[in-house]
mmCIF file of C-alpha atoms in Angstrom:
data_model
loop_
_atom_site.group_PDB
_atom_site.id
_atom_site.type_symbol
_atom_site.label_atom_id
_atom_site.label_comp_id
_atom_site.label_asym_id
_atom_site.label_seq_id
_atom_site.Cartn_x
_atom_site.Cartn_y
_atom_site.Cartn_z
ATOM 1 C CA MET Z 1 95.372 98.630 113.463
ATOM 2 C CA PRO Z 2 98.861 99.012 111.965
ATOM 3 C CA TYR Z 3 100.057 97.245 108.955
ATOM 4 C CA LEU Z 4 103.402 95.423 108.333
ATOM 5 C CA LYS Z 5 105.985 97.192 106.231
ATOM 6 C CA ASP Z 6 106.254 95.820 102.697
ATOM 7 C CA ASP Z 7 109.890 94.690 103.106
ATOM 8 C CA ARG Z 8 108.974 92.714 106.194
ATOM 9 C CA VAL Z 9 106.224 90.976 104.384
ATOM 10 C CA ASN Z 10 108.410 90.126 101.541
ATOM 11 C CA ALA Z 11 111.107 88.774 103.834
ATOM 12 C CA LEU Z 12 108.685 86.467 105.613
ATOM 13 C CA LEU Z 13 106.629 85.295 102.699
ATOM 14 C CA PRO Z 14 108.977 82.316 101.767
ATOM 15 C CA ALA Z 15 108.455 80.995 105.330
ATOM 16 C CA VAL Z 16 104.751 81.604 105.204
ATOM 17 C CA GLN Z 17 104.394 79.675 101.956
ATOM 18 C CA LYS Z 18 105.907 76.554 103.699
ATOM 19 C CA LEU Z 19 103.189 76.583 106.396
ATOM 20 C CA PRO Z 20 100.895 73.545 105.857
ATOM 21 C CA LYS Z 21 97.587 75.452 105.497
ATOM 22 C CA VAL Z 22 99.125 78.063 103.210
ATOM 23 C CA SER Z 23 100.947 75.501 101.172
ATOM 24 C CA SER Z 24 97.797 73.463 100.654
ATOM 25 C CA ALA Z 25 95.761 76.599 99.682
ATOM 26 C CA TRP Z 26 98.488 77.797 97.329
ATOM 27 C CA GLU Z 27 98.651 74.381 95.645
ATOM 28 C CA GLU Z 28 94.789 74.393 95.076
ATOM 29 C CA PHE Z 29 94.939 78.026 93.835
ATOM 30 C CA ALA Z 30 97.757 77.239 91.387
ATOM 31 C CA LYS Z 31 95.941 74.228 90.033
ATOM 32 C CA VAL Z 32 92.656 76.001 89.505
ATOM 33 C CA TRP Z 33 94.379 79.082 88.086
ATOM 34 C CA ALA Z 34 96.278 76.972 85.517
ATOM 35 C CA ARG Z 35 93.234 75.078 84.584
ATOM 36 C CA CYS Z 36 91.483 78.266 83.719
ATOM 37 C CA GLY Z 37 94.366 79.332 81.439
ATOM 38 C CA LEU Z 38 95.525 82.127 83.706
ATOM 39 C CA PRO Z 39 99.218 83.030 83.927
ATOM 40 C CA HIS Z 40 101.216 81.903 87.016
ATOM 41 C CA GLN Z 41 101.046 84.266 90.016
ATOM 42 C CA ALA Z 42 103.703 84.207 92.675
ATOM 43 C CA LEU Z 43 102.588 84.341 96.259
ATOM 44 C CA SER Z 44 103.725 87.971 96.667
ATOM 45 C CA LEU Z 45 102.752 91.211 98.348
ATOM 46 C CA ALA Z 46 101.227 92.330 95.031
ATOM 47 C CA LEU Z 47 98.888 89.335 95.103
ATOM 48 C CA ILE Z 48 97.816 89.312 98.838
ATOM 49 C CA GLY Z 49 97.830 93.053 99.421
ATOM 50 C CA PRO Z 50 98.579 94.961 102.661
ATOM 51 C CA VAL Z 51 98.931 92.928 105.799
ATOM 52 C CA PHE Z 52 97.458 94.259 108.966
ATOM 53 C CA ILE Z 53 98.488 93.138 112.459
ATOM 54 C CA ALA Z 54 96.890 93.621 115.859
ATOM 55 C CA GLY Z 55 98.679 96.370 117.793
ATOM 56 C CA PRO Z 56 98.337 99.934 119.056
ATOM 57 C CA PRO Z 57 96.618 102.376 116.592
ATOM 58 C CA GLU Z 58 98.613 104.323 114.147
ATOM 59 C CA PRO Z 59 99.462 107.950 115.361
ATOM 60 C CA LEU Z 60 96.974 110.514 113.874
ATOM 61 C CA LEU Z 61 99.874 112.901 113.077
ATOM 62 C CA ASP Z 62 103.492 112.416 111.914
ATOM 63 C CA THR Z 63 106.163 113.260 114.417
ATOM 64 C CA ALA Z 64 106.882 116.828 113.254
ATOM 65 C CA SER Z 65 103.146 117.694 113.224
ATOM 66 C CA ARG Z 66 102.585 116.113 116.600
ATOM 67 C CA ILE Z 67 105.355 118.095 118.182
ATOM 68 C CA ARG Z 68 103.846 121.366 116.830
ATOM 69 C CA ALA Z 69 100.407 120.327 118.064
ATOM 70 C CA GLN Z 70 101.848 119.747 121.514
ATOM 71 C CA ASP Z 71 103.460 123.239 121.685
ATOM 72 C CA PRO Z 72 101.354 125.403 124.082
ATOM 73 C CA ASN Z 73 102.538 128.616 122.390
ATOM 74 C CA LEU Z 74 100.839 127.662 119.048
ATOM 75 C CA PHE Z 75 97.309 127.821 118.066
ATOM 76 C CA GLN Z 76 95.719 124.543 117.097
ATOM 77 C CA LEU Z 77 92.862 124.489 114.592
ATOM 78 C CA VAL Z 78 90.844 121.222 114.645
ATOM 79 C CA PHE Z 79 88.436 121.203 111.729
ATOM 80 C CA ALA Z 80 86.137 119.029 109.616
ATOM 81 C CA GLY Z 81 88.200 117.806 106.657
ATOM 82 C CA GLU Z 82 87.066 115.831 103.678
ATOM 83 C CA VAL Z 83 86.916 112.478 105.372
ATOM 84 C CA GLY Z 84 87.160 113.350 109.085
ATOM 85 C CA LEU Z 85 88.671 115.643 111.581
ATOM 86 C CA GLU Z 86 92.144 117.237 110.831
ATOM 87 C CA LEU Z 87 94.520 119.486 112.665
ATOM 88 C CA GLU Z 88 96.769 122.357 111.644
ATOM 89 C CA SER Z 89 99.114 124.496 113.794
ATOM 90 C CA PHE Z 90 99.544 128.266 113.521
ATOM 91 C CA GLU Z 91 101.951 130.799 114.970
ATOM 92 C CA SER Z 92 99.194 133.364 115.550
ATOM 93 C CA GLN Z 93 95.483 133.397 116.378
ATOM 94 C CA ALA Z 94 94.888 135.674 113.322
ATOM 95 C CA SER Z 95 96.338 133.174 110.871
ATOM 96 C CA ALA Z 96 94.341 130.335 112.493
ATOM 97 C CA GLU Z 97 91.203 132.419 112.293
ATOM 98 C CA GLU Z 98 91.828 133.309 108.597
ATOM 99 C CA ARG Z 99 92.101 129.508 107.827
ATOM 100 C CA LEU Z 100 88.951 128.850 109.937
ATOM 101 C CA ALA Z 101 87.039 131.478 108.030
ATOM 102 C CA ALA Z 102 88.080 129.866 104.665
ATOM 103 C CA LEU Z 103 86.650 126.445 105.563
ATOM 104 C CA ARG Z 104 83.807 125.056 103.595
ATOM 105 C CA LYS Z 105 81.397 122.185 104.096
ATOM 106 C CA SER Z 106 83.241 118.888 103.777
ATOM 107 C CA GLU Z 107 82.065 115.685 102.065
ATOM 108 C CA ILE Z 108 80.865 114.484 105.470
ATOM 109 C CA ASP Z 109 78.405 117.354 105.777
ATOM 110 C CA GLU Z 110 80.243 119.042 108.509
ATOM 111 C CA GLU Z 111 81.670 122.558 108.391
ATOM 112 C CA GLY Z 112 84.073 124.687 110.507
ATOM 113 C CA GLY Z 113 86.285 123.986 113.471
ATOM 114 C CA ILE Z 114 87.623 125.078 116.787
ATOM 115 C CA ILE Z 115 90.847 126.925 117.566
ATOM 116 C CA PHE Z 116 92.634 125.830 120.746
ATOM 117 C CA LYS Z 117 95.594 127.169 122.633
ATOM 118 C CA ALA Z 118 97.225 125.131 125.357
ATOM 119 C CA GLY Z 119 94.177 122.809 125.161
ATOM 120 C CA ALA Z 120 91.554 125.582 125.755
ATOM 121 C CA PRO Z 121 89.200 126.741 122.951
ATOM 122 C CA VAL Z 122 89.720 130.412 121.963
ATOM 123 C CA ALA Z 123 87.476 130.622 118.830
ATOM 124 C CA GLU Z 124 85.072 128.565 116.815
ATOM 125 C CA ARG Z 125 82.901 128.400 113.774
ATOM 126 C CA LEU Z 126 80.797 125.348 113.476
ATOM 127 C CA LYS Z 127 77.917 124.016 111.399
ATOM 128 C CA LEU Z 128 77.598 120.436 112.511
ATOM 129 C CA LYS Z 129 75.336 117.631 111.365
ATOM 130 C CA TYR Z 130 76.681 114.557 113.192
ATOM 131 C CA LEU Z 131 79.764 115.665 115.143
ATOM 132 C CA GLU Z 132 79.650 117.223 118.599
ATOM 133 C CA LYS Z 133 81.856 119.986 119.863
ATOM 134 C CA GLU Z 134 83.449 117.564 122.294
ATOM 135 C CA ASP Z 135 84.740 115.542 119.341
ATOM 136 C CA PHE Z 136 87.160 118.348 118.378
ATOM 137 C CA LEU Z 137 88.763 118.403 121.811
ATOM 138 C CA GLY Z 138 88.907 114.630 121.817
ATOM 139 C CA PHE Z 139 90.709 114.671 118.477
ATOM 140 C CA LEU Z 140 93.251 117.246 119.740
ATOM 141 C CA THR Z 141 93.870 115.001 122.825
ATOM 142 C CA ASP Z 142 94.312 111.845 120.774
ATOM 143 C CA ALA Z 143 96.467 113.601 118.118
ATOM 144 C CA THR Z 144 98.928 114.904 120.734
ATOM 145 C CA LYS Z 145 99.449 111.655 122.544
ATOM 146 C CA GLU Z 146 102.806 109.993 122.295
ATOM 147 C CA PRO Z 147 102.453 106.794 120.161
ATOM 148 C CA GLU Z 148 102.194 103.557 122.103
ATOM 149 C CA LYS Z 149 105.095 101.258 121.557
ATOM 150 C CA ALA Z 150 104.445 97.552 121.168
ATOM 151 C CA GLU Z 151 106.797 94.676 120.587
ATOM 152 C CA ILE Z 152 105.523 92.446 117.761
ATOM 153 C CA SER Z 153 107.008 88.994 117.642
ATOM 154 C CA GLU Z 154 108.024 87.206 114.471
ATOM 155 C CA ALA Z 155 105.362 84.600 115.296
ATOM 156 C CA GLN Z 156 102.700 87.310 115.275
ATOM 157 C CA GLU Z 157 103.980 88.530 111.931
ATOM 158 C CA LEU Z 158 103.898 85.078 110.411
ATOM 159 C CA GLN Z 159 100.410 84.593 111.666
ATOM 160 C CA ALA Z 160 99.208 87.828 110.259
ATOM 161 C CA ILE Z 161 100.807 87.194 106.839
ATOM 162 C CA SER Z 162 99.510 83.686 106.716
ATOM 163 C CA GLN Z 163 95.997 84.750 107.557
ATOM 164 C CA ALA Z 164 96.062 87.483 104.830
ATOM 165 C CA ALA Z 165 97.483 84.947 102.324
ATOM 166 C CA LEU Z 166 94.822 82.286 103.239
ATOM 167 C CA GLU Z 167 91.987 84.805 102.930
ATOM 168 C CA ARG Z 168 93.300 86.121 99.593
ATOM 169 C CA LEU Z 169 93.784 82.605 98.099
ATOM 170 C CA GLU Z 170 90.369 81.542 99.271
ATOM 171 C CA GLU Z 171 88.921 84.508 97.597
ATOM 172 C CA LEU Z 172 90.679 84.162 94.325
ATOM 173 C CA THR Z 173 90.443 80.377 93.803
ATOM 174 C CA PRO Z 174 86.655 80.134 93.153
ATOM 175 C CA LEU Z 175 86.654 83.405 91.266
ATOM 176 C CA ALA Z 176 89.318 82.098 88.729
ATOM 177 C CA PRO Z 177 86.840 81.015 85.919
ATOM 178 C CA GLU Z 178 85.177 84.479 86.003
ATOM 179 C CA ILE Z 179 88.536 86.275 86.029
ATOM 180 C CA ALA Z 180 89.663 84.200 83.046
ATOM 181 C CA LYS Z 181 86.424 85.115 81.193
ATOM 182 C CA VAL Z 182 86.820 88.861 81.764
ATOM 183 C CA LYS Z 183 90.489 88.758 81.019
ATOM 184 C CA ALA Z 184 89.780 87.017 77.650
ATOM 185 C CA GLU Z 185 87.080 89.601 76.855
ATOM 186 C CA TYR Z 186 89.594 92.502 77.149
ATOM 187 C CA GLU Z 187 92.388 90.551 75.448
ATOM 188 C CA ALA Z 188 90.045 90.091 72.495
ATOM 189 C CA GLN Z 189 89.787 93.840 72.014
ATOM 190 C CA GLY Z 190 93.442 93.765 70.897
ATOM 191 C CA SER Z 191 94.110 97.299 72.161
ATOM 192 C CA SER Z 192 97.691 98.483 72.772
ATOM 193 C CA GLU Z 193 96.443 100.639 75.621
ATOM 194 C CA PRO Z 194 94.408 99.521 78.706
ATOM 195 C CA SER Z 195 90.689 100.024 78.355
ATOM 196 C CA ILE Z 196 88.989 102.193 80.958
ATOM 197 C CA ALA Z 197 85.894 100.602 82.670
ATOM 198 C CA TYR Z 198 83.264 102.855 84.116
ATOM 199 C CA GLY Z 199 80.406 101.954 86.420
ATOM 200 C CA ARG Z 200 80.201 99.544 89.284
ATOM 201 C CA PRO Z 201 82.778 96.794 88.528
ATOM 202 C CA SER Z 202 82.182 93.173 89.300
ATOM 203 C CA GLN Z 203 84.593 91.488 91.680
ATOM 204 C CA ALA Z 204 86.204 89.638 88.769
ATOM 205 C CA LEU Z 205 86.701 92.938 86.853
ATOM 206 C CA GLN Z 206 88.287 94.446 89.984
ATOM 207 C CA GLU Z 207 90.673 91.588 90.093
ATOM 208 C CA VAL Z 208 91.592 91.733 86.407
ATOM 209 C CA ALA Z 209 92.285 95.535 86.746
ATOM 210 C CA GLN Z 210 94.548 94.771 89.721
ATOM 211 C CA LEU Z 211 96.292 91.785 88.329
ATOM 212 C CA PHE Z 212 96.469 92.716 84.706
ATOM 213 C CA PRO Z 213 96.432 96.517 84.544
ATOM 214 C CA HIS Z 214 97.815 96.499 80.928
ATOM 215 C CA LEU Z 215 94.283 95.294 79.860
ATOM 216 C CA VAL Z 216 91.900 97.444 81.866
ATOM 217 C CA THR Z 217 91.759 100.154 84.534
ATOM 218 C CA LEU Z 218 88.850 101.311 86.585
ATOM 219 C CA GLY Z 219 87.663 104.757 85.776
ATOM 220 C CA GLY Z 220 85.097 105.411 88.442
ATOM 221 C CA CYS Z 221 81.261 105.532 88.417
ATOM 222 C CA VAL Z 222 80.704 107.653 85.335
ATOM 223 C CA PRO Z 223 82.817 108.831 82.370
ATOM 224 C CA PRO Z 224 84.067 112.358 82.441
ATOM 225 C CA ALA Z 225 81.768 114.907 80.859
#
């Protein structure tokens, strides 16, 4: 599912804020936010976050990489990366095999890959836990497809932005008292630098870190050794 470009969201937000449902939710949010002593927040991209819209999937590769992956004269290595399958193109089989030999087990407990030329496998080194060999060819096929083109109307864009805004406002409004409490705790520390919070953060702490990064940032599960 693709997401709208930031400049497009910013351009349409004034119109979105005038929509009855969004306007009502915004007024309630602003009222509760002010009652909790929290500073004014504009209805902005920074507040609502990325806006996704129904449409064709994003291409797996950028244009230059896809063109190389489509070249029948190059060797395509599909391998298990840190978070999923990845693809790299090579001028020679030797260089592809050198890269294949250097692969180590990924974070998803898969290791190795398959080298293809013109869609046919020519070499492989695999230690798989969940993936199947067919997944590698499937990834190559999907990665080399030309991206689907879809016309997205302004009405669809407005609907997607308004839905994202409503969901965000409905999430933040009841959380305002807890956000104010956490914010006050970090303000009371009087530090000139943001604190670093480790461990599993509460939802309120996550919001404070996002909205008031001068007070606190999230440092991950455990402090560095």
